[in-house]
Coordinates of C-alpha atoms in Angstrom, one line a residue:
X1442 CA 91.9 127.0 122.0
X1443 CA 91.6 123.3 120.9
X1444 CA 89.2 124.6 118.3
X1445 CA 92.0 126.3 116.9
X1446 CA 93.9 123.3 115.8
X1447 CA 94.1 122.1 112.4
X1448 CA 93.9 118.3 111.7
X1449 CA 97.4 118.1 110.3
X1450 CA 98.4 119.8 113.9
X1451 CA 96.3 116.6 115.7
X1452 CA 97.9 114.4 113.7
X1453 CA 101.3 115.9 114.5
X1454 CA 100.0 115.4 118.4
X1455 CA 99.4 111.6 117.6
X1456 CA 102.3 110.7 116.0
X1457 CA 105.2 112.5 118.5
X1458 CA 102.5 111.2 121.3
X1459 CA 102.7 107.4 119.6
X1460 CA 106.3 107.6 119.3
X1461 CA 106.8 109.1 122.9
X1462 CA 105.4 106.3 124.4
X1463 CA 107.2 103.6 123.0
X1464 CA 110.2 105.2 124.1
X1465 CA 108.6 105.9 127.3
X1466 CA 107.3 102.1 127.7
X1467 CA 110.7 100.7 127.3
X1468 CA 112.5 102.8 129.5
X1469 CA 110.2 102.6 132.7
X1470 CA 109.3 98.8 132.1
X1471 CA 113.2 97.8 131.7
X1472 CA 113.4 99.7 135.4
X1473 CA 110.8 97.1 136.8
X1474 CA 112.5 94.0 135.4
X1475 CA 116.0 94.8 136.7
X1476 CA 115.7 92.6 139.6
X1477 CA 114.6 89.8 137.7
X1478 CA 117.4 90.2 135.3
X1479 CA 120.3 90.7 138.5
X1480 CA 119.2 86.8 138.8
X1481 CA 119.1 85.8 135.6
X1482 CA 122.4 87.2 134.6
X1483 CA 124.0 86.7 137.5
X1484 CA 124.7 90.5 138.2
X1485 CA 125.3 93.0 141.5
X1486 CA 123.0 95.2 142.4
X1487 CA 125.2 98.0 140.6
X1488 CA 126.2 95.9 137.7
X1489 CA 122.6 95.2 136.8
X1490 CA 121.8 99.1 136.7
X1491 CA 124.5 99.5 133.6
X1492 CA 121.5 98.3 131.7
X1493 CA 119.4 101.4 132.2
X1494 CA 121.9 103.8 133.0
X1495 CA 124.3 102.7 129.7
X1496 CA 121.5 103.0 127.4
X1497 CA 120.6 106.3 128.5
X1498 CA 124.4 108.0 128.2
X1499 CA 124.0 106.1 124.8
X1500 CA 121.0 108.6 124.3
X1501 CA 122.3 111.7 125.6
X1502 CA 125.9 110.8 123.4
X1503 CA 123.8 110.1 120.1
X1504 CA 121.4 113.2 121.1
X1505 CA 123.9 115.8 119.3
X1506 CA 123.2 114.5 115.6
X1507 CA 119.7 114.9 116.2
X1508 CA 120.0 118.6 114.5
X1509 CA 122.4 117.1 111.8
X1510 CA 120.3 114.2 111.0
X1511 CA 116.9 116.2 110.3
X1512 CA 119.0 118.6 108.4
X1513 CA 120.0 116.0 106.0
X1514 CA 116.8 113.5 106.2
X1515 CA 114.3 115.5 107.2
X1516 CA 111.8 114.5 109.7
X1517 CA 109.7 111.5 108.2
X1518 CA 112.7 109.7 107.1
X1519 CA 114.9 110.4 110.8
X1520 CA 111.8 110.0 113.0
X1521 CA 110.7 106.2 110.9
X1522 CA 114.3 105.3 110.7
X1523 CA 114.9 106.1 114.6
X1524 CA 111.7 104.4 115.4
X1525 CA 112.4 101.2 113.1
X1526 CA 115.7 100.9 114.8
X1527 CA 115.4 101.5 118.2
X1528 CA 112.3 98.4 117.8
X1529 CA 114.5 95.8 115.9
X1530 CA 117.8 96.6 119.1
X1531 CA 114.3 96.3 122.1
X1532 CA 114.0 92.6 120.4
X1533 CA 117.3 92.1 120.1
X1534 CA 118.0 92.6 124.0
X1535 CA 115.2 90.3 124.5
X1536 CA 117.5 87.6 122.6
X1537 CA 120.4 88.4 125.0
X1538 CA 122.3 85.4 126.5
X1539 CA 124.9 87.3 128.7
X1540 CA 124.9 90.9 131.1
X1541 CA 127.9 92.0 128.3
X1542 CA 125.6 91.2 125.2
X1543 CA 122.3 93.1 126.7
X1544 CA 124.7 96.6 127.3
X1545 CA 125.7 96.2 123.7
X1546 CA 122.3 95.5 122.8
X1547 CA 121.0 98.6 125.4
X1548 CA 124.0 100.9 124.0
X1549 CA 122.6 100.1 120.4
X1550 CA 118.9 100.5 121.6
X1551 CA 119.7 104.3 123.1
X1552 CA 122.1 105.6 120.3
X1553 CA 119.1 104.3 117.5
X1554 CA 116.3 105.5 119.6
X1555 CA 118.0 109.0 120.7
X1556 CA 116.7 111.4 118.1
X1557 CA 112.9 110.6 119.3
X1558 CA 112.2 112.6 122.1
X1559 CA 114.3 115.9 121.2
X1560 CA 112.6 115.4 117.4
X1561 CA 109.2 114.9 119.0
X1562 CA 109.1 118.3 121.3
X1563 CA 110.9 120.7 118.2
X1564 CA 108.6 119.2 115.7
X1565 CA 105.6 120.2 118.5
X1566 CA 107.2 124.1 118.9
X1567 CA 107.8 124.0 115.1
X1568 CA 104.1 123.1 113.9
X1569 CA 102.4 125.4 117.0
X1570 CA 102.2 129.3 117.5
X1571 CA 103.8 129.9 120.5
X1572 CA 100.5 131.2 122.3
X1573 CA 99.8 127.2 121.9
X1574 CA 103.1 126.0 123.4
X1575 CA 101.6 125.5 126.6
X1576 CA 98.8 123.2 125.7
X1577 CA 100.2 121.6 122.6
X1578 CA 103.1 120.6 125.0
X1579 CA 100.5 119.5 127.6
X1580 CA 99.0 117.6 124.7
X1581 CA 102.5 116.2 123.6
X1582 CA 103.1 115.0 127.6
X1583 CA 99.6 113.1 127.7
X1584 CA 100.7 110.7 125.4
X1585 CA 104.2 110.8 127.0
X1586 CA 103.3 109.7 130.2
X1587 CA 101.5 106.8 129.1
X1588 CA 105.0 105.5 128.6
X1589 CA 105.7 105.6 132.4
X1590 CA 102.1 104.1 133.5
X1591 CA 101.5 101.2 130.5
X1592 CA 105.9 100.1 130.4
X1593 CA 105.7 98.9 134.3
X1594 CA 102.6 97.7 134.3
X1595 CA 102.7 95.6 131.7
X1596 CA 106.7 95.0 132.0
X1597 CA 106.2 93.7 135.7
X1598 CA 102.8 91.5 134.2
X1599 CA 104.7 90.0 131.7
X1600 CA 108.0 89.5 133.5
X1601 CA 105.9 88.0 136.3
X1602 CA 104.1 85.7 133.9
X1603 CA 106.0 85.2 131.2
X1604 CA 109.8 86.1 131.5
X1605 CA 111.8 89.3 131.4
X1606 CA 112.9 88.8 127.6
X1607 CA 109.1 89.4 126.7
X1608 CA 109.5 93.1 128.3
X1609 CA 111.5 93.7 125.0
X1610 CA 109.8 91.6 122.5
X1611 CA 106.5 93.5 123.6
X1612 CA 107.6 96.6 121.8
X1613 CA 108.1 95.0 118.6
X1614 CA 104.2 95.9 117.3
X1615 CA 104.3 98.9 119.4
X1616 CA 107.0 100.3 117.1
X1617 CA 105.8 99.1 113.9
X1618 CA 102.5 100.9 114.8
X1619 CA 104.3 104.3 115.8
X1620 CA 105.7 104.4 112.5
X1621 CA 102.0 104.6 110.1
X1622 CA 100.5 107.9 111.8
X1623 CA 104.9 109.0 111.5
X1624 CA 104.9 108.1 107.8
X1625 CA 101.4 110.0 107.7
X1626 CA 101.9 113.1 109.1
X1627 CA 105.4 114.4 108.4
X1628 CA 107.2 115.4 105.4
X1629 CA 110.8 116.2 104.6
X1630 CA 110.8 119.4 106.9
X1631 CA 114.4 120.6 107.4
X1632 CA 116.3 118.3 104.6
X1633 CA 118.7 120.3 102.4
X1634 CA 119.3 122.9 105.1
X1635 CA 122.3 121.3 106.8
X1636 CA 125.7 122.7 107.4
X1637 CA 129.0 121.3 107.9
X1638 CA 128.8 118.3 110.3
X1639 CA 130.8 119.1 113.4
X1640 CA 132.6 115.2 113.8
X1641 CA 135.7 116.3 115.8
X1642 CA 132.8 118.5 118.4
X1643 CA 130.9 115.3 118.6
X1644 CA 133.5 112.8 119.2
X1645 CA 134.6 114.9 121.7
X1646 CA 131.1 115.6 123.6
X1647 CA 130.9 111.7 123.3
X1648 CA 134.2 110.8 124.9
X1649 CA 133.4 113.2 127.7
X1650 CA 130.3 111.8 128.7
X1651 CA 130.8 108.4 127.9
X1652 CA 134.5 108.8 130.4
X1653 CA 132.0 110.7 133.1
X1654 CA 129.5 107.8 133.2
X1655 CA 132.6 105.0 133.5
X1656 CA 134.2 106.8 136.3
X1657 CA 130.7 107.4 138.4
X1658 CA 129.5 103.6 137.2
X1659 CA 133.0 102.0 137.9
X1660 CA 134.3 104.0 140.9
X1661 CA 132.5 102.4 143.6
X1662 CA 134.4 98.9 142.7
X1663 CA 137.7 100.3 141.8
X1664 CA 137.6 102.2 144.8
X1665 CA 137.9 105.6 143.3
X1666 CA 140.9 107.6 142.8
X1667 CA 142.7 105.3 144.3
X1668 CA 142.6 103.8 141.2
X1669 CA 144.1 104.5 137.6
X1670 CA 141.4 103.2 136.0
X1671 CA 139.3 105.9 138.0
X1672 CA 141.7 108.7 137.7
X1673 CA 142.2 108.0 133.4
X1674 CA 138.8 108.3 133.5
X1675 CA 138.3 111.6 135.7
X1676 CA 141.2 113.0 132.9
X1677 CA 139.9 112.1 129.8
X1678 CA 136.2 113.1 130.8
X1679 CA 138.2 116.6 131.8
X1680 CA 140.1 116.6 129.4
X1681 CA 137.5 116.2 126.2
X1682 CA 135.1 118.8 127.7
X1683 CA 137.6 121.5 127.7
X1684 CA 138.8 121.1 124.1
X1685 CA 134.9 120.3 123.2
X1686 CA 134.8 124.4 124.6
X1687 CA 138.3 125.5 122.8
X1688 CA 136.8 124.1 119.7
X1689 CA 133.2 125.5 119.7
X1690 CA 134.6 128.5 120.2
X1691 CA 136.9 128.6 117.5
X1692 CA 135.5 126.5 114.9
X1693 CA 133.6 128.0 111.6
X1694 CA 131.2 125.2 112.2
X1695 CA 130.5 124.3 115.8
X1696 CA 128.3 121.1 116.6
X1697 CA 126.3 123.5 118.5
X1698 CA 125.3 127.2 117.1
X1699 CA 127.0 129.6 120.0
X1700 CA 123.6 131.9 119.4
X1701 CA 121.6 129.0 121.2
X1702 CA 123.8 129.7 124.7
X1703 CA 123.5 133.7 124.3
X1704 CA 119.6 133.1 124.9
X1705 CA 119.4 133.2 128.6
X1706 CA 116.4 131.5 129.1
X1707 CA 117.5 128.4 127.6
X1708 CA 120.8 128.4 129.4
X1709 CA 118.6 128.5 132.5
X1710 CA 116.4 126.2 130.8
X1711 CA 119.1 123.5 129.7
X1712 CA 120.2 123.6 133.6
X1713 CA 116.8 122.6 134.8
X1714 CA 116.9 120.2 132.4
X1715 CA 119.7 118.5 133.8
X1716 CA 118.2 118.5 137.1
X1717 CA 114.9 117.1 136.0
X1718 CA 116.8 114.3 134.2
X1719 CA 118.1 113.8 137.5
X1720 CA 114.7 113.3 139.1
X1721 CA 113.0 111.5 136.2
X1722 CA 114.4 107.5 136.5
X1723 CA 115.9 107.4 140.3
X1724 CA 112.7 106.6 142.1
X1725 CA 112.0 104.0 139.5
X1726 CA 115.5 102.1 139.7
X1727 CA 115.6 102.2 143.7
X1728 CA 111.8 100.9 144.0
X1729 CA 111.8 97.9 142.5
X1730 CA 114.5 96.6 143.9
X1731 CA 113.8 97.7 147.3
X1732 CA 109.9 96.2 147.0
X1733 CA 111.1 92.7 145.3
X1734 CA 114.1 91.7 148.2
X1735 CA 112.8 93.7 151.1
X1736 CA 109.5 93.5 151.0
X1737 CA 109.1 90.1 148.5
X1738 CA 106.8 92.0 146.1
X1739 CA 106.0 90.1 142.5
X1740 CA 107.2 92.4 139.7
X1741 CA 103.5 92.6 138.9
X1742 CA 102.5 94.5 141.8
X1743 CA 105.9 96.2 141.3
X1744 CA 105.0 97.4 138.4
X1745 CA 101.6 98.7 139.2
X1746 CA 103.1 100.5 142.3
X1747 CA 105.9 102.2 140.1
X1748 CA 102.9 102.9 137.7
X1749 CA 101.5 105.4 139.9
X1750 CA 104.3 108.0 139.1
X1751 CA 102.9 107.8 136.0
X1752 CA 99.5 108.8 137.1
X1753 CA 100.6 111.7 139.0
X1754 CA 102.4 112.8 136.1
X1755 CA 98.7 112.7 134.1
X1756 CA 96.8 114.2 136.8
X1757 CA 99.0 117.1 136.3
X1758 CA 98.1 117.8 133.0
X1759 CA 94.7 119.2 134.4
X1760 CA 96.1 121.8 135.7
X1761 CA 99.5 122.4 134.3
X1762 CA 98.6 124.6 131.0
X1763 CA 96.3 127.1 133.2
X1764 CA 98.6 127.6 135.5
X1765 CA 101.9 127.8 133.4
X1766 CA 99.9 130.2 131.5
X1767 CA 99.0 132.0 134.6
X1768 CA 102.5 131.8 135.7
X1769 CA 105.3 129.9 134.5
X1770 CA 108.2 130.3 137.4
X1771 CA 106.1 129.7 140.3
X1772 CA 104.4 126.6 138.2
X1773 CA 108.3 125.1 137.6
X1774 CA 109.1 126.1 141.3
X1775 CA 105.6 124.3 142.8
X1776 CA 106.3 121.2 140.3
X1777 CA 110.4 120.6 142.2
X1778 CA 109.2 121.6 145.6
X1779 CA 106.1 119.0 145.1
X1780 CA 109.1 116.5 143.9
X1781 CA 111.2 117.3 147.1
X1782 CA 108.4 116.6 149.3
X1783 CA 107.7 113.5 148.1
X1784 CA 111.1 112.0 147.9
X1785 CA 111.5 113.6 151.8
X1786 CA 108.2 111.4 152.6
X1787 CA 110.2 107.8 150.9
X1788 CA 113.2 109.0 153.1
X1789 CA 110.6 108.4 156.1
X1790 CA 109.7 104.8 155.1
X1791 CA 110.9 101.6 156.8
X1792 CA 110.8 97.9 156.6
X1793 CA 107.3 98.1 157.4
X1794 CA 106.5 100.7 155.2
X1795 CA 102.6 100.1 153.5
X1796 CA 101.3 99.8 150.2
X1797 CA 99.5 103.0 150.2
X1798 CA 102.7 104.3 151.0
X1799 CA 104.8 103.6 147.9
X1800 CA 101.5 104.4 146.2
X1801 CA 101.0 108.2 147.7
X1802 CA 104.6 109.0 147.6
X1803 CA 105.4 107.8 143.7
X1804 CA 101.8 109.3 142.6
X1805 CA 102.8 112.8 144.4
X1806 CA 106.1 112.5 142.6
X1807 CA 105.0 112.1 139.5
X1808 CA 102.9 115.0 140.1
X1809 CA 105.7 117.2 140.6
X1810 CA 107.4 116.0 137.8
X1811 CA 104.4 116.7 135.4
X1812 CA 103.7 119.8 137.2
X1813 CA 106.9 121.1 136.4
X1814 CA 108.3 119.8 132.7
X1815 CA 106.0 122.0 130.9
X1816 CA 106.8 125.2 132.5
X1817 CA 110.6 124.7 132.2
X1818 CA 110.1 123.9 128.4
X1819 CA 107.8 126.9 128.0
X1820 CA 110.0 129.1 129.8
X1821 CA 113.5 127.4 128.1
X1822 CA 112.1 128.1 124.5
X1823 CA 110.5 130.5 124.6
X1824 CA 112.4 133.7 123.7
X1825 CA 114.9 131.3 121.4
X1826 CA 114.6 132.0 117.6
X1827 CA 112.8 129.3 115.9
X1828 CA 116.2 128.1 113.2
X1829 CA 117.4 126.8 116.7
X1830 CA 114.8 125.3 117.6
X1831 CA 115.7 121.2 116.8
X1832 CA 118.9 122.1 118.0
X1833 CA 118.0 123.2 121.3
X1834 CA 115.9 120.5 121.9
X1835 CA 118.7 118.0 121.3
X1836 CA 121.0 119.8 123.7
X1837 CA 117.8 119.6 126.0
X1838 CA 117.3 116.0 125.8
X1839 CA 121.2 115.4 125.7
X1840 CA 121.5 117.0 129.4
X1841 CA 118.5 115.2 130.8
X1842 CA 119.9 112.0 129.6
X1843 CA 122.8 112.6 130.9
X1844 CA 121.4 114.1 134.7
X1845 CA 119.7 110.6 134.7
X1846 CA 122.1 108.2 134.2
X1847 CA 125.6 110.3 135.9
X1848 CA 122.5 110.8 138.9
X1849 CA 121.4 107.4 139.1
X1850 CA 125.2 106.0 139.3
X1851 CA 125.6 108.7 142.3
X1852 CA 122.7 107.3 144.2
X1853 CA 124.0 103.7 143.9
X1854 CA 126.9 105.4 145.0
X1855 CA 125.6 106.4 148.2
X1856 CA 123.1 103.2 148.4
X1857 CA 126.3 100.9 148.5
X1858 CA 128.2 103.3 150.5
X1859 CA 125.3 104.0 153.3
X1860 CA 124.1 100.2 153.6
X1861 CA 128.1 98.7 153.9
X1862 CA 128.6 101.0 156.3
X1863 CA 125.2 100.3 158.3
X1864 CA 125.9 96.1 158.1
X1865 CA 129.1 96.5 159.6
X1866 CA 127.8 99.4 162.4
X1867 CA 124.7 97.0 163.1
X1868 CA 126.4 93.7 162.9
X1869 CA 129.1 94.8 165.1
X1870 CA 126.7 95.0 168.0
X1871 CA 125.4 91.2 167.6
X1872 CA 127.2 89.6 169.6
X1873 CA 127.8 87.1 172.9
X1874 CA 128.3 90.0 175.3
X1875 CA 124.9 91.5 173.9
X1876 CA 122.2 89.4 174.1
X1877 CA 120.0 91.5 176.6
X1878 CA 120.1 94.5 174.1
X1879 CA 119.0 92.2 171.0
X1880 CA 116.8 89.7 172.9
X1881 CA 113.6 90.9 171.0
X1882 CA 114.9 89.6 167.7
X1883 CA 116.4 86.7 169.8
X1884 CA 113.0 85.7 170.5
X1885 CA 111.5 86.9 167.2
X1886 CA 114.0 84.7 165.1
X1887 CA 114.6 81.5 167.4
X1888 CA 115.9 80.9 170.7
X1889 CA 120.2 81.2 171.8
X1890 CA 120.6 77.4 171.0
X1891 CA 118.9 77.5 167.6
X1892 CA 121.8 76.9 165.1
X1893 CA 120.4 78.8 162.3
X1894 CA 119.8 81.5 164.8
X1895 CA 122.5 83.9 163.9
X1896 CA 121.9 83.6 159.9
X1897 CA 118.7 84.6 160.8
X1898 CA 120.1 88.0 162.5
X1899 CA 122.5 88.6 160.0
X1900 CA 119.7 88.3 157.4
X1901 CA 117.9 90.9 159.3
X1902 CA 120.7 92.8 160.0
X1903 CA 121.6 93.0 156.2
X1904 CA 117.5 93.9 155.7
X1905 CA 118.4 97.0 157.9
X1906 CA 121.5 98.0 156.3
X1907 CA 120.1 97.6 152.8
X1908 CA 116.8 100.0 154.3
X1909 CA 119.6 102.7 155.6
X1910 CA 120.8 102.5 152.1
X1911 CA 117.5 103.6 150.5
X1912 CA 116.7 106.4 152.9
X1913 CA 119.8 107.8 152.0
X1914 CA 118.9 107.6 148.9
X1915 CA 115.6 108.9 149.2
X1916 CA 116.7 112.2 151.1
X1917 CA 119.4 113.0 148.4
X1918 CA 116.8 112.7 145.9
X1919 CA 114.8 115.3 147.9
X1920 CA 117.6 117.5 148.2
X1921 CA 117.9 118.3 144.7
X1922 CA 114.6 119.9 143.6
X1923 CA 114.6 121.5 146.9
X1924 CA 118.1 123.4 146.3
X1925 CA 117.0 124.0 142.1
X1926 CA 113.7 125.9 143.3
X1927 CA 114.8 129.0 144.1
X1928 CA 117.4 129.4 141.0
X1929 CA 113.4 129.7 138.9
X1930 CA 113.2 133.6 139.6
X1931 CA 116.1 133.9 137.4
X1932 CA 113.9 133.4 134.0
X1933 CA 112.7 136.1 132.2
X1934 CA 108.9 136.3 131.9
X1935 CA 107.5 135.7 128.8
X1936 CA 106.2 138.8 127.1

């Protein structure tokens, strides 16, 4: 079938590859460095993960003019321009001197850099047959999940070496390179056939999600609805999704076609995206963290053990186009079931979990996650009509986006929530009237008239609490794949 290709068609597979991986690289090595950068700028453990989680509900807001923007640039000029800007905001963040300058930087960096991925997977459907969509995407996910392996190995090397800020300056020739084979190999596809730009549907779609992500980022701190910072929030987010539906439905010129949500296998397909997105980043922001304070890890060795989801994710492409051709539904169902084992495994670590351990258990993830991207994509495009095709992608990428980062605030959510509550159930039982029950870490930490003795508990204690935290964490993150699984009999099979 490779035979088949044409060399404009491997040229097309470098370039979205190329550009896929610097997007790729900057994401996952960003994850690795957050600990670093919580020092540096003087953040909270949920203050620091604004900067991955605002830059990606920058992407999914920005992800609706993807369709607009090829319509009226076509896709050499969009894909260099995208590429060009999301590189100069990465050096940019790099320059930051406050934690409020890098999210502006981050929010600049995701908004510039947003039409890549959805314009990289419709220009792949667009230049393949759709017998080839299974391999071509394969092809397409190589080079995407080089992103994942080279961003935090090299991100932790050079943070560990150098400083953080070189995480972001590293991308600089990594994007001027993307943009020769882009200049190369595309043409002014799509320009001239745009229609009435949809601003009031977008600003709309943007307030929503942006008002979503405040409230889930925010509510922890301002103690939820107890707050009316919170419950403004909550409103508005409701409030601008259900005139973004009044108005689609109504409007001559919707921001998104209503033919794209009568195909039911890219509803179905859109869904699972959201629950992929979901998946995608949460093992590589709890991780790093977890491995640098609780287990004193270098962000080198961070990196390289966070790499290995990104090897998983390549092993799968050995098998993934055979058996996504063989069958697609029990390919996507294997691929989340794989992911829910894994994260069930990091639910049964501890403080003295191993280093083969984090290995296995992000490899096996990243397994799952390669195993089943290409089958939901297959399955999701596959009976929608080709004119749609840059517009369902960006409605694709928009809802991964935005699983990630609304998932990733949740999971803090219940990180803060479960390790509070553990310090204060653990540390209530240190005390005078308890010293038979605790004398092993009595004798482990000093003896009862060492003065620095009870620091030295309540250091341990808070090593406990934070380790509750993260196995909640862990089996939430199992949870989802294992409840999506089933809903994969409800495709249609491809003819």
């Amino acid at each position: 079938m490779l035979s088949e290709f044409t060399s404009r068609q491997w040229l097309t597979l470098l370039t979205v590859q190329l550009c896929t991986i610097l997007f790729g690289i900057t994401v996952t090595s960003v994850a690795v460095i957050l600990p670093q950068m919580k020092g540096a700028l003087a953040a909270t453990q949920d203050q620091i993960a604004w900067v991955l989680t605002l830059n990606l509900v920058a992407t999914a807001a920005a992800t609706p003019l993807t369709g607009w923007l090829a319509s009226k640039l076509g896709w050499r000029r969009l894909m260099v321009g995208s590429v060009l800007g999301f590189t100069a905001a990465s050096v940019a963040c790099g320059t930051a001197t406050s934690l409020e300058t890098l999210l502006v930087f981050r929010v600049v960096q995701g908004a510039l850099g947003a039409p890549i991925f959805p314009m990289g997977q419709a220009i792949i459907l667009a230049r393949f047959e759709r017998r080839h969509h299974p391999i071509a995407v394969m092809m397409w996910g190589v080079g995407g999940v080089m992103g994942p392996i080279l961003g935090p190995t090299f991100g932790g090397l050079v943070a560990d070496v150098l400083d953080w800020r070189w995480s972001f300056f590293m991308i600089l020739p990594l994007g001027l390179v993307a943009c020769i084979p882009t200049v190369l190999a595309l043409g002014d596809e799509e320009r001239g056939t745009s229609r009435r730009f949809d601003f009031v549907g977008f600003v709309l779609v943007a307030v929503a999600i942006g008002a979503l992500q405040l409230m889930f980022d925010r509510g922890q701190r301002q103690d939820w609805f107890e707050s009316a910072e919170i419950v403004t929030e909550c409103v508005l987010a409701a409030g601008a999704f259900y005139l973004f539906l009044i108005h689609a439905r109504f409007s001559p010129s919707p921001l998104f076609e209503g033919a794209t949500f009568r195909d039911r296998n890219f509803v179905l397909g859109a869904g699972f995206a959201l629950v992929m997105g979901m998946l995608q980043f949460t093992p590589m922001v709890l991780f790093p963290a977890l491995l640098q304070d609780l287990r004193g890890y270098p962000e080198s060795i961070v990196g390289y053990l966070i790499s290995m989801r990104g090897v998983g994710n390549f092993l799968s492409f050995f098998v993934v186009a055979q058996l996504t051709r063989l069958d697609a539904r029990a390919t996507l169902a294997a691929g989340l079931l794989i992911q829910a084992g894994a994260a069930a495994w990091m639910g049964l670590l501890d403080l003295n979990m191993t280093f083969e351990q984090v290995l296995w258990t992000n490899l096996m993830h990243g397994f799952g996650f390669g195993l089943a991207y290409t089958p939901m994509a297959v399955l999701a495009f596959s009976t929608l009509d080709s004119r749609l095709l840059t517009q369902g992608n960006a409605i694709f990428s928009l809802l991964r986006m935005l699983g990630s980062s609304l998932f990733i605030a949740v999971i803090l959510v219940v990180f803060v929530r479960s390790a509070a509550e553990a310090y204060a159930h653990l540390g209530a039982g240190i005390t005078i009237f308890s010293t038979d029950s605790i004398l092993a870490w009595i004798s482990r930490f000093g003896d009862l008239g060492d003065p620095v003795l009870h620091s030295r508990l309540g250091e341990e204690v808070r090593r406990q609490a934070a380790m509750i935290g993260y196995v909640n964490s862990f089996n939430l993150l199992a949870l989802v794949p294992a409840i999506a699984a089933p809903a994969v009999l409800l495709f249609r099979r491809r003819a």
